Amino acid sequence: MKRIVTITFNPALDKSTVVPALLPDKKLKCSVPVFQPGGGGVNVARAIVKLGGTATAVYLAGGHTGAFFHDLLEAELVASIRIPIAGITRENLILYNNSTKEQFLLDMPGPQVTQEEWQHFQLRLEALTRDAAFVVASGSLPPGVPANAFSVAGRIAQQNGAAFVVDTSGEPLKLAANSGVYFLKPNLGELAALTGKDKLTGEEVVHAAQQVLDQEGCEFLVVSLGAAGAMLVERKKVHRIQAPVVKRLSTVGAGDSMVAGIVTKLAAGEDILQAVKYGVACGTAATMHPGTTLCKQEDADVLFRSMG
Ligand SMILES: Nc1ncnc2c1ncn2[C@@H]1O[C@H](COP(=O)(O)OP(=O)(O)OP(=O)(O)O)[C@@H](O)[C@H]1O
Ligand SMILES: [Mg+2]
């Protein structure tokens, strides 16, 4: 299996709890909180390990939450390299309201990263991606990390001969798209924003994806479509992959599980179409469990076989 490195600029310690009801001004009795290491690239590495693969998660973290984050990743047997920062790693809150069966995702801002820390991260990344076949950069950026961080990482990955995969949004996605990316995984909203539209429907999706391929020079686009599955868009071909129908409990972690499934199969030597199909199975598998749970290999394998 080829070596996979994931990059997370803005990891978060995810704290999940359940409240009987969400009422103002009352002390709300919460269930025992569950802590999980989160953030795009870290979740991709965790899901790859769940799928039987291996990946090294490289991430910026600091403070007591950063240390706890590192311990949680070690406990999950995810190989990881923490690049230290002085700021305290953020803690996100995932609140499940048991009376309405609604889930709330409270996303905190990341810690400030200094210019020296960012410079140091770039130097380390050069060495850490040297023998990688795939480098997956995913998630948001903390304050202090420049908007072109994904393209900087992409250039380093490319110089080291690795295929670079990006899953992010907004300005960082725009700036990443032309940095020699192997594939981008935007969802519909992200693809629309990338092409300057409010929303995309029908054939507009294919046109927008092909416009990105023509203008930016990445090899593929995997456009994820939620319950409708995904589209693998190449310059001259489009493949539509229907997602299997399951009872959806929570879609949190679906995108990360999908990227993990695709890269796991690519690293094992599968072609891109089979890999994306497996990615769809993994994304759907993640929706079968509550909260922030990522895909499980047995669910993903059953769904993949059912897709024919
Ligand atoms: N409701 C659903 N039913 C079945 N499969 C789903 C559903 N939602 C998501 N998926 C699966 O997960 C994949 C990725 O989902 P989606 O397009 O929602 O990504 P995303 O918006 O990037 O998600 P995230 O919020 O995790 O970043 C889909 O291609 C599909 O395979
Ligand atoms: Mg996503």
CSV table of C-alpha atoms and ligand atoms in Angstrom, one decimal:
chain,number,residue,atom,x,y,z
A,1,MET,CA,0.0,0.0,0.0
A,2,LYS,CA,1.3,3.4,-0.9
A,3,ARG,CA,1.9,6.0,1.8
A,4,ILE,CA,-0.8,8.5,2.6
A,5,VAL,CA,-0.2,11.8,4.5
A,6,THR,CA,-3.1,14.0,5.6
A,7,ILE,CA,-2.8,17.7,6.5
A,8,THR,CA,-5.0,19.5,9.0
A,9,PHE,CA,-4.4,23.2,9.5
A,10,ASN,CA,-7.3,23.7,11.9
A,11,PRO,CA,-8.0,20.6,14.0
A,12,ALA,CA,-10.7,20.6,16.6
A,13,LEU,CA,-11.3,18.6,19.7
A,14,ASP,CA,-14.9,17.5,19.2
A,15,LYS,CA,-16.9,17.3,22.4
A,16,SER,CA,-20.3,15.6,21.9
A,17,THR,CA,-23.1,15.5,24.4
A,18,VAL,CA,-26.9,15.0,24.7
A,19,VAL,CA,-29.3,17.4,26.5
A,20,PRO,CA,-32.9,16.3,27.3
A,21,ALA,CA,-34.1,19.7,26.0
A,22,LEU,CA,-32.5,23.0,25.0
A,23,LEU,CA,-34.1,25.7,27.2
A,24,PRO,CA,-32.8,29.2,27.9
A,25,ASP,CA,-31.6,30.2,31.4
A,26,LYS,CA,-31.8,26.7,32.8
A,27,LYS,CA,-29.0,24.5,33.9
A,28,LEU,CA,-29.1,21.8,31.2
A,29,LYS,CA,-28.0,18.4,32.4
A,30,CYS,CA,-25.8,16.9,29.8
A,31,SER,CA,-24.8,13.3,29.2
A,32,VAL,CA,-21.2,12.2,29.8
A,33,PRO,CA,-19.3,14.0,27.0
A,34,VAL,CA,-17.5,12.0,24.3
A,35,PHE,CA,-14.2,13.5,23.0
A,36,GLN,CA,-13.0,12.8,19.5
A,37,PRO,CA,-10.1,14.3,17.5
A,38,GLY,CA,-11.6,16.1,14.5
A,39,GLY,CA,-10.9,18.4,11.6
A,40,GLY,CA,-10.8,17.5,7.9
A,41,GLY,CA,-7.4,15.8,7.4
A,42,VAL,CA,-7.5,14.1,10.9
A,43,ASN,CA,-10.9,12.7,10.2
A,44,VAL,CA,-9.7,11.4,6.8
A,45,ALA,CA,-6.8,9.6,8.4
A,46,ARG,CA,-9.0,8.2,11.2
A,47,ALA,CA,-11.4,6.9,8.5
A,48,ILE,CA,-8.6,5.4,6.5
A,49,VAL,CA,-7.5,3.4,9.6
A,50,LYS,CA,-11.1,2.3,10.1
A,51,LEU,CA,-11.1,1.1,6.5
A,52,GLY,CA,-8.0,-1.1,7.1
A,53,GLY,CA,-5.5,1.3,5.6
A,54,THR,CA,-2.7,3.4,7.1
A,55,ALA,CA,-2.2,7.2,7.0
A,56,THR,CA,-0.1,9.7,8.9
A,57,ALA,CA,-2.0,12.8,10.1
A,58,VAL,CA,0.1,15.9,10.2
A,59,TYR,CA,-1.6,18.8,12.1
A,60,LEU,CA,-0.9,22.1,13.9
A,61,ALA,CA,-2.0,21.9,17.5
A,62,GLY,CA,-1.1,23.5,20.9
A,63,GLY,CA,-2.1,23.9,24.6
A,64,HIS,CA,-3.8,21.4,26.8
A,65,THR,CA,-6.4,20.6,24.2
A,66,GLY,CA,-3.7,19.9,21.7
A,67,ALA,CA,-2.0,17.5,24.0
A,68,PHE,CA,-5.3,15.7,24.7
A,69,PHE,CA,-6.0,15.6,21.0
A,70,HIS,CA,-2.7,13.9,20.4
A,71,ASP,CA,-3.5,11.3,23.1
A,72,LEU,CA,-6.9,10.6,21.5
A,73,LEU,CA,-5.4,10.0,18.1
A,74,GLU,CA,-2.8,7.7,19.6
A,75,ALA,CA,-5.5,5.7,21.3
A,76,GLU,CA,-7.2,5.2,17.9
A,77,LEU,CA,-3.8,3.9,16.6
A,78,VAL,CA,-3.6,6.7,14.0
A,79,ALA,CA,0.0,7.6,13.2
A,80,SER,CA,0.3,11.4,13.6
A,81,ILE,CA,2.8,14.2,13.7
A,82,ARG,CA,1.9,17.3,15.7
A,83,ILE,CA,3.5,20.5,14.7
A,84,PRO,CA,3.4,22.5,17.9
A,85,ILE,CA,1.9,26.0,18.1
A,86,ALA,CA,1.6,28.3,21.2
A,87,GLY,CA,-2.2,28.8,20.7
A,88,ILE,CA,-4.7,26.5,22.3
A,89,THR,CA,-6.4,24.0,19.9
A,90,ARG,CA,-10.1,24.8,19.6
A,91,GLU,CA,-12.8,22.7,21.1
A,92,ASN,CA,-16.1,22.2,19.1
A,93,LEU,CA,-19.4,21.3,20.7
A,94,ILE,CA,-21.8,18.8,19.2
A,95,LEU,CA,-25.1,19.1,21.0
A,96,TYR,CA,-27.9,16.7,20.5
A,97,ASN,CA,-31.3,17.9,21.7
A,98,ASN,CA,-33.1,14.7,22.7
A,99,SER,CA,-36.6,16.3,22.8
A,100,THR,CA,-36.5,17.6,19.2
A,101,LYS,CA,-34.0,15.0,17.8
A,102,GLU,CA,-31.9,17.9,16.4
A,103,GLN,CA,-28.2,18.1,16.3
A,104,PHE,CA,-26.3,21.4,16.7
A,105,LEU,CA,-22.7,21.8,15.6
A,106,LEU,CA,-21.0,24.7,17.3
A,107,ASP,CA,-17.9,25.5,15.4
A,108,MET,CA,-15.3,27.6,17.3
A,109,PRO,CA,-12.6,29.7,15.7
A,110,GLY,CA,-9.2,28.2,15.6
A,111,PRO,CA,-6.2,29.6,17.6
A,112,GLN,CA,-4.0,32.3,16.1
A,113,VAL,CA,-1.0,30.8,14.3
A,114,THR,CA,2.1,33.1,14.2
A,115,GLN,CA,4.2,33.7,11.1
A,116,GLU,CA,7.1,31.8,12.5
A,117,GLU,CA,4.9,28.8,13.3
A,118,TRP,CA,3.6,28.8,9.7
A,119,GLN,CA,7.1,29.0,8.3
A,120,HIS,CA,8.1,26.1,10.5
A,121,PHE,CA,5.1,24.1,9.4
A,122,GLN,CA,6.1,24.5,5.7
A,123,LEU,CA,9.7,23.4,6.4
A,124,ARG,CA,8.5,20.3,8.3
A,125,LEU,CA,5.9,19.5,5.5
A,126,GLU,CA,8.7,19.3,3.0
A,127,ALA,CA,10.4,16.4,4.9
A,128,LEU,CA,7.1,14.8,6.1
A,129,THR,CA,5.7,14.3,2.6
A,130,ARG,CA,8.9,13.2,0.9
A,131,ASP,CA,8.0,9.5,0.5
A,132,ALA,CA,4.2,10.0,0.3
A,133,ALA,CA,2.2,8.8,-2.7
A,134,PHE,CA,-0.9,10.8,-1.7
A,135,VAL,CA,-1.2,14.0,0.3
A,136,VAL,CA,-4.7,14.9,1.4
A,137,ALA,CA,-5.3,18.4,2.7
A,138,SER,CA,-8.7,19.0,4.2
A,139,GLY,CA,-10.7,21.4,6.4
A,140,SER,CA,-10.6,25.1,7.2
A,141,LEU,CA,-7.8,27.5,8.1
A,142,PRO,CA,-7.1,29.0,11.5
A,143,PRO,CA,-6.3,32.7,11.8
A,144,GLY,CA,-2.7,33.5,10.8
A,145,VAL,CA,-2.5,30.8,8.2
A,146,PRO,CA,-2.7,32.5,4.8
A,147,ALA,CA,-5.5,31.7,2.4
A,148,ASN,CA,-3.1,30.2,-0.1
A,149,ALA,CA,-2.0,27.5,2.5
A,150,PHE,CA,-3.5,24.7,0.4
A,151,SER,CA,-1.6,25.8,-2.7
A,152,VAL,CA,1.6,26.1,-0.7
A,153,ALA,CA,1.1,22.5,0.6
A,154,GLY,CA,0.2,21.4,-2.9
A,155,ARG,CA,3.4,22.7,-4.4
A,156,ILE,CA,5.4,20.9,-1.7
A,157,ALA,CA,3.5,17.7,-2.3
A,158,GLN,CA,4.0,18.0,-6.1
A,159,GLN,CA,7.7,18.6,-5.7
A,160,ASN,CA,7.9,15.4,-3.7
A,161,GLY,CA,6.0,13.5,-6.5
A,162,ALA,CA,2.8,12.9,-4.4
A,163,ALA,CA,-0.8,13.2,-5.8
A,164,PHE,CA,-2.4,16.1,-4.0
A,165,VAL,CA,-6.1,15.9,-2.9
A,166,VAL,CA,-8.0,18.9,-1.6
A,167,ASP,CA,-11.3,19.2,0.4
A,168,THR,CA,-12.0,22.7,1.5
A,169,SER,CA,-14.2,25.7,0.7
A,170,GLY,CA,-14.3,29.4,-0.1
A,171,GLU,CA,-11.2,31.4,-0.9
A,172,PRO,CA,-8.7,28.7,0.2
A,173,LEU,CA,-10.4,26.3,-2.3
A,174,LYS,CA,-10.2,28.9,-5.1
A,175,LEU,CA,-6.5,29.5,-4.4
A,176,ALA,CA,-5.8,25.7,-4.2
A,177,ALA,CA,-7.5,24.7,-7.4
A,178,ASN,CA,-4.6,25.7,-9.7
A,179,SER,CA,-1.8,24.3,-7.6
A,180,GLY,CA,-1.4,21.0,-9.4
A,181,VAL,CA,-4.2,19.1,-7.6
A,182,TYR,CA,-4.9,15.5,-8.5
A,183,PHE,CA,-8.5,15.8,-7.4
A,184,LEU,CA,-10.8,18.3,-5.6
A,185,LYS,CA,-13.8,17.1,-3.7
A,186,PRO,CA,-16.3,20.0,-3.6
A,187,ASN,CA,-19.9,19.5,-2.7
A,188,LEU,CA,-22.5,21.4,-4.8
A,189,GLY,CA,-22.3,24.6,-2.8
A,190,GLU,CA,-18.5,24.6,-2.8
A,191,LEU,CA,-18.4,24.0,-6.6
A,192,ALA,CA,-21.0,26.8,-7.1
A,193,ALA,CA,-18.9,29.3,-5.1
A,194,LEU,CA,-15.7,28.2,-6.9
A,195,THR,CA,-17.3,29.1,-10.2
A,196,GLY,CA,-18.9,32.3,-9.0
A,197,LYS,CA,-22.5,31.0,-8.9
A,198,ASP,CA,-25.1,31.1,-6.1
A,199,LYS,CA,-26.3,27.6,-6.9
A,200,LEU,CA,-26.0,25.0,-9.6
A,201,THR,CA,-28.7,22.7,-11.0
A,202,GLY,CA,-28.9,19.9,-13.6
A,203,GLU,CA,-26.3,20.2,-16.4
A,204,GLU,CA,-24.8,23.3,-14.9
A,205,VAL,CA,-23.0,21.1,-12.4
A,206,VAL,CA,-21.1,19.3,-15.2
A,207,HIS,CA,-20.3,22.6,-17.0
A,208,ALA,CA,-19.1,24.1,-13.8
A,209,ALA,CA,-16.9,21.1,-13.0
A,210,GLN,CA,-15.5,21.1,-16.5
A,211,GLN,CA,-14.8,24.8,-16.4
A,212,VAL,CA,-12.7,24.2,-13.3
A,213,LEU,CA,-10.8,21.4,-15.0
A,214,ASP,CA,-10.1,23.5,-18.1
A,215,GLN,CA,-9.1,26.6,-16.1
A,216,GLU,CA,-7.3,25.2,-13.2
A,217,GLY,CA,-5.5,22.1,-14.4
A,218,CYS,CA,-6.5,19.5,-11.8
A,219,GLU,CA,-7.0,16.0,-13.1
A,220,PHE,CA,-10.5,15.1,-11.7
A,221,LEU,CA,-13.3,16.6,-9.8
A,222,VAL,CA,-15.3,14.5,-7.4
A,223,VAL,CA,-18.5,16.5,-6.9
A,224,SER,CA,-20.4,15.1,-3.9
A,225,LEU,CA,-24.2,15.4,-4.0
A,226,GLY,CA,-25.3,14.3,-0.6
A,227,ALA,CA,-28.0,11.6,-0.7
A,228,ALA,CA,-27.8,11.7,-4.6
A,229,GLY,CA,-24.2,10.3,-4.5
A,230,ALA,CA,-21.4,11.9,-6.6
A,231,MET,CA,-20.1,12.8,-10.0
A,232,LEU,CA,-16.6,11.9,-11.1
A,233,VAL,CA,-15.8,14.6,-13.7
A,234,GLU,CA,-12.9,14.1,-16.1
A,235,ARG,CA,-12.1,16.5,-19.0
A,236,LYS,CA,-14.1,14.5,-21.6
A,237,LYS,CA,-16.1,12.1,-19.4
A,238,VAL,CA,-18.6,12.2,-16.6
A,239,HIS,CA,-19.6,9.3,-14.4
A,240,ARG,CA,-22.6,9.5,-12.1
A,241,ILE,CA,-22.5,7.3,-9.0
A,242,GLN,CA,-25.8,6.8,-7.2
A,243,ALA,CA,-25.6,6.6,-3.4
A,244,PRO,CA,-27.2,3.5,-1.9
A,245,VAL,CA,-30.4,4.2,0.1
A,246,VAL,CA,-30.0,3.8,3.9
A,247,LYS,CA,-31.7,5.1,7.0
A,248,ARG,CA,-29.8,8.4,7.6
A,249,LEU,CA,-28.9,9.2,11.2
A,250,SER,CA,-26.2,11.8,10.9
A,251,THR,CA,-24.4,13.2,7.8
A,252,VAL,CA,-21.5,14.6,9.9
A,253,GLY,CA,-18.3,13.0,8.7
A,254,ALA,CA,-19.8,11.8,5.4
A,255,GLY,CA,-17.5,14.0,3.2
A,256,ASP,CA,-14.4,13.0,5.2
A,257,SER,CA,-15.3,9.3,5.0
A,258,MET,CA,-15.8,9.6,1.3
A,259,VAL,CA,-12.4,11.1,0.7
A,260,ALA,CA,-10.9,8.4,2.9
A,261,GLY,CA,-12.6,5.7,0.9
A,262,ILE,CA,-11.4,7.1,-2.4
A,263,VAL,CA,-7.8,7.5,-1.3
A,264,THR,CA,-7.6,4.1,0.4
A,265,LYS,CA,-8.6,2.4,-2.8
A,266,LEU,CA,-6.3,4.5,-5.0
A,267,ALA,CA,-3.4,3.7,-2.6
A,268,ALA,CA,-4.2,0.0,-3.0
A,269,GLY,CA,-3.9,0.4,-6.8
A,270,GLU,CA,-7.6,0.7,-7.8
A,271,ASP,CA,-8.6,2.9,-10.7
A,272,ILE,CA,-10.3,6.3,-10.1
A,273,LEU,CA,-13.8,5.2,-11.0
A,274,GLN,CA,-13.8,2.2,-8.6
A,275,ALA,CA,-12.2,4.3,-5.9
A,276,VAL,CA,-14.9,7.0,-6.2
A,277,LYS,CA,-17.6,4.4,-6.1
A,278,TYR,CA,-16.1,3.0,-2.9
A,279,GLY,CA,-15.9,6.6,-1.6
A,280,VAL,CA,-19.6,7.0,-2.2
A,281,ALA,CA,-20.2,3.8,-0.2
A,282,CYS,CA,-18.0,5.1,2.6
A,283,GLY,CA,-19.8,8.5,2.7
A,284,THR,CA,-23.2,6.7,2.9
A,285,ALA,CA,-21.9,4.3,5.5
A,286,ALA,CA,-21.0,7.3,7.7
A,287,THR,CA,-24.6,8.5,7.6
A,288,MET,CA,-25.9,5.2,9.1
A,289,HIS,CA,-24.5,6.2,12.6
A,290,PRO,CA,-25.4,9.0,14.9
A,291,GLY,CA,-23.2,12.0,15.9
A,292,THR,CA,-19.8,12.4,14.5
A,293,THR,CA,-19.1,8.7,13.9
A,294,LEU,CA,-17.1,8.0,10.7
A,295,CYS,CA,-17.7,5.1,8.3
A,296,LYS,CA,-17.3,1.5,9.4
A,297,GLN,CA,-15.5,-0.8,7.0
A,298,GLU,CA,-18.1,-3.6,7.2
A,299,ASP,CA,-21.0,-1.2,6.3
A,300,ALA,CA,-18.9,0.4,3.5
A,301,ASP,CA,-18.1,-3.1,2.0
A,302,VAL,CA,-21.7,-4.2,2.1
A,303,LEU,CA,-23.0,-1.0,0.5
A,304,PHE,CA,-20.2,-1.1,-2.1
A,305,ARG,CA,-21.2,-4.7,-3.1
A,306,SER,CA,-24.8,-3.6,-3.3
A,307,MET,CA,-24.0,-0.9,-5.8
A,308,GLY,CA,-23.2,-3.5,-8.5
B,1,LIG,N1,-28.4,11.5,3.2
B,1,LIG,C1,-27.5,10.7,2.6
B,1,LIG,N2,-27.9,9.5,2.2
B,1,LIG,C2,-26.9,8.7,1.6
B,1,LIG,N3,-25.7,9.0,1.4
B,1,LIG,C3,-25.3,10.3,1.8
B,1,LIG,C4,-26.2,11.2,2.4
B,1,LIG,N4,-25.5,12.3,2.7
B,1,LIG,C5,-24.2,12.1,2.3
B,1,LIG,N5,-24.1,10.9,1.7
B,1,LIG,C6,-22.9,10.3,1.2
B,1,LIG,O1,-21.7,11.0,1.6
B,1,LIG,C7,-21.1,11.6,0.5
B,1,LIG,C8,-20.6,12.9,0.8
B,1,LIG,O2,-21.7,13.7,1.3
B,1,LIG,P1,-21.9,15.3,1.0
B,1,LIG,O3,-22.1,15.5,-0.5
B,1,LIG,O4,-23.0,15.7,1.9
B,1,LIG,O5,-20.5,15.8,1.4
B,1,LIG,P2,-20.1,17.2,2.2
B,1,LIG,O6,-21.1,18.2,1.9
B,1,LIG,O7,-18.7,17.5,1.9
B,1,LIG,O8,-20.2,16.6,3.6
B,1,LIG,P3,-19.5,17.2,5.0
B,1,LIG,O9,-20.6,17.9,5.6
B,1,LIG,O10,-19.2,15.9,5.7
B,1,LIG,O11,-18.4,18.0,4.6
B,1,LIG,C9,-22.1,11.5,-0.7
B,1,LIG,O12,-21.5,11.5,-1.9
B,1,LIG,C10,-22.9,10.3,-0.3
B,1,LIG,O13,-22.2,9.1,-0.8
B,2,MG,MG,-17.3,18.6,3.0
